[in-house]
PDB file of C-alpha atoms in Angstrom:
ATOM      1  CA  MET Q   1      17.549  46.963 -87.536  1.00  0.00           C
ATOM      2  CA  HIS Q   2      20.283  44.792 -86.080  1.00  0.00           C
ATOM      3  CA  ASP Q   3      17.841  43.108 -83.702  1.00  0.00           C
ATOM      4  CA  LEU Q   4      15.454  42.331 -86.560  1.00  0.00           C
ATOM      5  CA  VAL Q   5      18.146  40.852 -88.814  1.00  0.00           C
ATOM      6  CA  ASN Q   6      19.763  38.942 -85.937  1.00  0.00           C
ATOM      7  CA  ALA Q   7      16.396  37.485 -84.930  1.00  0.00           C
ATOM      8  CA  ALA Q   8      15.597  36.455 -88.493  1.00  0.00           C
ATOM      9  CA  PHE Q   9      18.950  34.716 -89.062  1.00  0.00           C
ATOM     10  CA  GLY Q  10      19.865  33.710 -85.519  1.00  0.00           C
ATOM     11  CA  GLN Q  11      23.323  35.266 -85.965  1.00  0.00           C
ATOM     12  CA  GLN Q  12      24.986  38.639 -86.503  1.00  0.00           C
ATOM     13  CA  ALA Q  13      26.734  38.091 -89.853  1.00  0.00           C
ATOM     14  CA  GLU Q  14      23.878  39.439 -91.987  1.00  0.00           C
ATOM     15  CA  ALA Q  15      23.508  42.589 -89.854  1.00  0.00           C
ATOM     16  CA  ARG Q  16      27.237  43.220 -90.292  1.00  0.00           C
ATOM     17  CA  LEU Q  17      26.795  42.669 -94.032  1.00  0.00           C
ATOM     18  CA  ILE Q  18      24.251  45.502 -94.176  1.00  0.00           C
ATOM     19  CA  ASP Q  19      26.566  47.771 -92.183  1.00  0.00           C
ATOM     20  CA  ASP Q  20      29.534  46.940 -94.421  1.00  0.00           C
ATOM     21  CA  LEU Q  21      27.543  47.454 -97.636  1.00  0.00           C
ATOM     22  CA  ASN Q  22      26.269  50.789 -96.366  1.00  0.00           C
ATOM     23  CA  ALA Q  23      29.719  51.954 -95.223  1.00  0.00           C
ATOM     24  CA  ALA Q  24      31.223  51.087 -98.614  1.00  0.00           C
ATOM     25  CA  GLY Q  25      28.463  52.897-100.512  1.00  0.00           C
ATOM     26  CA  ASP Q  26      27.312  49.638-102.118  1.00  0.00           C
ATOM     27  CA  LEU Q  27      23.802  49.616-100.643  1.00  0.00           C
ATOM     28  CA  VAL Q  28      21.437  50.629-103.460  1.00  0.00           C
ATOM     29  CA  LEU Q  29      18.102  50.107-101.722  1.00  0.00           C
ATOM     30  CA  ALA Q  30      16.886  49.198 -98.249  1.00  0.00           C
ATOM     31  CA  LEU Q  31      13.203  48.700 -97.516  1.00  0.00           C
ATOM     32  CA  VAL Q  32      11.462  47.946 -94.237  1.00  0.00           C
ATOM     33  CA  ALA Q  33       8.032  46.610 -93.370  1.00  0.00           C
ATOM     34  CA  GLU Q  34       6.199  47.823 -90.293  1.00  0.00           C
ATOM     35  CA  ASP Q  35       3.374  46.303 -88.300  1.00  0.00           C
ATOM     36  CA  ALA Q  36       1.730  48.352 -85.561  1.00  0.00           C
ATOM     37  CA  GLY Q  37       4.696  50.729 -85.532  1.00  0.00           C
ATOM     38  CA  LEU Q  38       7.301  47.962 -85.213  1.00  0.00           C
ATOM     39  CA  VAL Q  39       9.792  47.108 -87.946  1.00  0.00           C
ATOM     40  CA  VAL Q  40       9.151  43.440 -88.768  1.00  0.00           C
ATOM     41  CA  GLY Q  41      10.918  43.021 -92.115  1.00  0.00           C
ATOM     42  CA  HIS Q  42      13.821  44.308 -94.171  1.00  0.00           C
ATOM     43  CA  VAL Q  43      15.313  43.721 -97.622  1.00  0.00           C
ATOM     44  CA  ALA Q  44      18.440  45.133 -99.211  1.00  0.00           C
ATOM     45  CA  LEU Q  45      19.753  45.466-102.748  1.00  0.00           C
ATOM     46  CA  SER Q  46      23.444  46.075-103.261  1.00  0.00           C
ATOM     47  CA  ARG Q  47      25.474  47.081-106.286  1.00  0.00           C
ATOM     48  CA  LEU Q  48      27.455  44.318-107.957  1.00  0.00           C
ATOM     49  CA  LYS Q  49      30.924  45.083-109.288  1.00  0.00           C
ATOM     50  CA  SER Q  50      29.916  43.185-112.416  1.00  0.00           C
ATOM     51  CA  PRO Q  51      27.872  42.984-114.620  1.00  0.00           C
ATOM     52  CA  ASP Q  52      26.718  46.534-115.270  1.00  0.00           C
ATOM     53  CA  ARG Q  53      23.216  47.508-114.119  1.00  0.00           C
ATOM     54  CA  ALA Q  54      23.037  44.463-111.832  1.00  0.00           C
ATOM     55  CA  VAL Q  55      22.258  44.199-108.131  1.00  0.00           C
ATOM     56  CA  ALA Q  56      22.178  41.497-105.473  1.00  0.00           C
ATOM     57  CA  LEU Q  57      19.162  40.883-103.268  1.00  0.00           C
ATOM     58  CA  ALA Q  58      20.423  40.158 -99.759  1.00  0.00           C
ATOM     59  CA  PRO Q  59      19.623  39.914 -97.036  1.00  0.00           C
ATOM     60  CA  LEU Q  60      15.876  39.443 -96.699  1.00  0.00           C
ATOM     61  CA  SER Q  61      14.829  39.393 -93.058  1.00  0.00           C
ATOM     62  CA  VAL Q  62      11.491  38.934 -91.334  1.00  0.00           C
ATOM     63  CA  VAL Q  63      11.224  38.505 -87.566  1.00  0.00           C
ATOM     64  CA  PRO Q  64      10.246  34.922 -86.710  1.00  0.00           C
ATOM     65  CA  GLN Q  65       6.863  35.823 -85.179  1.00  0.00           C
ATOM     66  CA  ALA Q  66       5.841  37.602 -88.426  1.00  0.00           C
ATOM     67  CA  GLN Q  67       7.076  34.973 -90.894  1.00  0.00           C
ATOM     68  CA  GLY Q  68       4.491  33.291 -93.102  1.00  0.00           C
ATOM     69  CA  ARG Q  69       2.340  36.416 -93.369  1.00  0.00           C
ATOM     70  CA  GLY Q  70       3.569  37.592 -96.778  1.00  0.00           C
ATOM     71  CA  ILE Q  71       5.888  40.301 -95.471  1.00  0.00           C
ATOM     72  CA  GLY Q  72       8.983  38.901 -97.180  1.00  0.00           C
ATOM     73  CA  SER Q  73       7.048  38.465-100.432  1.00  0.00           C
ATOM     74  CA  ALA Q  74       5.829  42.054-100.334  1.00  0.00           C
ATOM     75  CA  LEU Q  75       9.352  43.336 -99.668  1.00  0.00           C
ATOM     76  CA  ILE Q  76      10.803  41.342-102.576  1.00  0.00           C
ATOM     77  CA  ARG Q  77       8.098  42.469-105.007  1.00  0.00           C
ATOM     78  CA  GLU Q  78       8.614  46.104-104.048  1.00  0.00           C
ATOM     79  CA  ALA Q  79      12.418  45.796-104.241  1.00  0.00           C
ATOM     80  CA  LEU Q  80      12.174  44.294-107.742  1.00  0.00           C
ATOM     81  CA  ALA Q  81       9.751  47.015-108.864  1.00  0.00           C
ATOM     82  CA  GLN Q  82      12.045  49.746-107.556  1.00  0.00           C
ATOM     83  CA  ALA Q  83      15.113  48.097-109.112  1.00  0.00           C
ATOM     84  CA  ARG Q  84      13.320  48.062-112.471  1.00  0.00           C
ATOM     85  CA  ASP Q  85      12.374  51.743-112.019  1.00  0.00           C
ATOM     86  CA  MET Q  86      16.022  52.561-111.218  1.00  0.00           C
ATOM     87  CA  GLY Q  87      17.086  51.051-114.546  1.00  0.00           C
ATOM     88  CA  GLU Q  88      18.640  47.839-113.258  1.00  0.00           C
ATOM     89  CA  PHE Q  89      18.787  44.994-115.798  1.00  0.00           C
ATOM     90  CA  ILE Q  90      19.102  41.969-113.533  1.00  0.00           C
ATOM     91  CA  VAL Q  91      18.922  40.955-109.867  1.00  0.00           C
ATOM     92  CA  PHE Q  92      20.905  38.008-108.473  1.00  0.00           C
ATOM     93  CA  VAL Q  93      20.095  36.094-105.305  1.00  0.00           C
ATOM     94  CA  LEU Q  94      21.455  33.169-103.342  1.00  0.00           C
ATOM     95  CA  GLY Q  95      18.506  31.398-101.799  1.00  0.00           C
ATOM     96  CA  ASP Q  96      15.959  28.629-101.780  1.00  0.00           C
ATOM     97  CA  PRO Q  97      14.700  28.085-105.347  1.00  0.00           C
ATOM     98  CA  ALA Q  98      11.293  26.950-104.066  1.00  0.00           C
ATOM     99  CA  TYR Q  99      10.835  30.364-102.446  1.00  0.00           C
ATOM    100  CA  TYR Q 100      12.472  32.749-104.920  1.00  0.00           C
ATOM    101  CA  GLN Q 101      11.093  31.235-108.132  1.00  0.00           C
ATOM    102  CA  ARG Q 102       7.668  32.703-107.368  1.00  0.00           C
ATOM    103  CA  PHE Q 103       9.188  36.168-107.907  1.00  0.00           C
ATOM    104  CA  GLY Q 104      10.737  35.345-111.286  1.00  0.00           C
ATOM    105  CA  PHE Q 105      14.172  34.168-110.117  1.00  0.00           C
ATOM    106  CA  THR Q 106      15.495  31.134-111.977  1.00  0.00           C
ATOM    107  CA  ARG Q 107      18.716  29.185-112.078  1.00  0.00           C
ATOM    108  CA  ALA Q 108      18.499  29.233-115.882  1.00  0.00           C
ATOM    109  CA  ALA Q 109      18.699  33.052-115.927  1.00  0.00           C
ATOM    110  CA  ALA Q 110      21.946  32.879-113.931  1.00  0.00           C
ATOM    111  CA  THR Q 111      23.541  30.035-115.895  1.00  0.00           C
ATOM    112  CA  ASP Q 112      25.461  32.214-118.360  1.00  0.00           C
ATOM    113  CA  PHE Q 113      27.007  34.311-115.576  1.00  0.00           C
ATOM    114  CA  PRO Q 114      30.047  32.754-113.886  1.00  0.00           C
ATOM    115  CA  CYS Q 115      30.235  33.457-110.162  1.00  0.00           C
ATOM    116  CA  VAL Q 116      32.108  32.146-107.148  1.00  0.00           C
ATOM    117  CA  TYR Q 117      28.675  31.498-105.595  1.00  0.00           C
ATOM    118  CA  ALA Q 118      27.332  29.558-108.607  1.00  0.00           C
ATOM    119  CA  GLY Q 119      25.400  26.442-107.717  1.00  0.00           C
ATOM    120  CA  PRO Q 120      21.864  25.257-107.053  1.00  0.00           C
ATOM    121  CA  PHE Q 121      20.967  28.330-104.972  1.00  0.00           C
ATOM    122  CA  PHE Q 122      22.366  30.977-107.351  1.00  0.00           C
ATOM    123  CA  MET Q 123      19.529  32.540-109.370  1.00  0.00           C
ATOM    124  CA  ALA Q 124      18.697  35.669-111.321  1.00  0.00           C
ATOM    125  CA  CYS Q 125      15.611  37.673-112.204  1.00  0.00           C
ATOM    126  CA  LEU Q 126      15.757  39.563-115.488  1.00  0.00           C
ATOM    127  CA  LEU Q 127      14.268  43.040-115.320  1.00  0.00           C
ATOM    128  CA  ALA Q 128      15.188  44.261-118.808  1.00  0.00           C
ATOM    129  CA  ASP Q 129      17.274  43.200-121.768  1.00  0.00           C
ATOM    130  CA  ARG Q 130      19.816  40.676-120.627  1.00  0.00           C
ATOM    131  CA  PRO Q 131      23.327  41.963-119.907  1.00  0.00           C
ATOM    132  CA  VAL Q 132      26.179  40.409-121.858  1.00  0.00           C
ATOM    133  CA  ALA Q 133      26.133  36.653-121.251  1.00  0.00           C
ATOM    134  CA  GLY Q 134      29.366  35.311-119.896  1.00  0.00           C
ATOM    135  CA  THR Q 135      30.013  38.385-117.800  1.00  0.00           C
ATOM    136  CA  GLU Q 136      31.253  37.319-114.386  1.00  0.00           C
ATOM    137  CA  VAL Q 137      29.045  38.198-111.415  1.00  0.00           C
ATOM    138  CA  ILE Q 138      31.236  39.877-108.829  1.00  0.00           C
ATOM    139  CA  TYR Q 139      29.612  40.744-105.508  1.00  0.00           C
ATOM    140  CA  ALA Q 140      30.552  43.742-103.367  1.00  0.00           C
ATOM    141  CA  ASP Q 141      33.556  43.163-101.109  1.00  0.00           C
ATOM    142  CA  ALA Q 142      31.325  42.982 -98.005  1.00  0.00           C
ATOM    143  CA  PHE Q 143      30.038  39.551 -99.076  1.00  0.00           C
ATOM    144  CA  ALA Q 144      33.522  38.054 -98.660  1.00  0.00           C
ATOM    145  CA  ASN Q 145      33.200  38.636 -94.908  1.00  0.00           C
ATOM    146  CA  LEU Q 146      30.168  36.346 -94.539  1.00  0.00           C
TER     147      LEU Q 146
END
């Protein structure tokens, strides 16, 4: 897993993030994609401290030689479906709006949620009735180490 995440990001910080989330019990979901018996993609959802019934999507990793084949898209769609089935209300992500908007993430959905990461790349995807607007989004402690 570390090799996959390191290859996708070109650094080790995201692999450490997964380890730290897992060690702290904040990892809610981890999915992998395989091709010919090799793991070529990974996505994680982690519990947010706030708001209730909210998770963060990060990181999403696909090995460079498999990028552009829809693996990341399939992982995100499945992660969102499973989050909805688990009763989550909202998923937050920090990422490229041009990419994540196709999955239902918008900056508008995140606007009413203050966060230290707020800005043009901070988005949310509503899965159910919206949590209380104005509730601060607080990521798991592991994100502070990035």
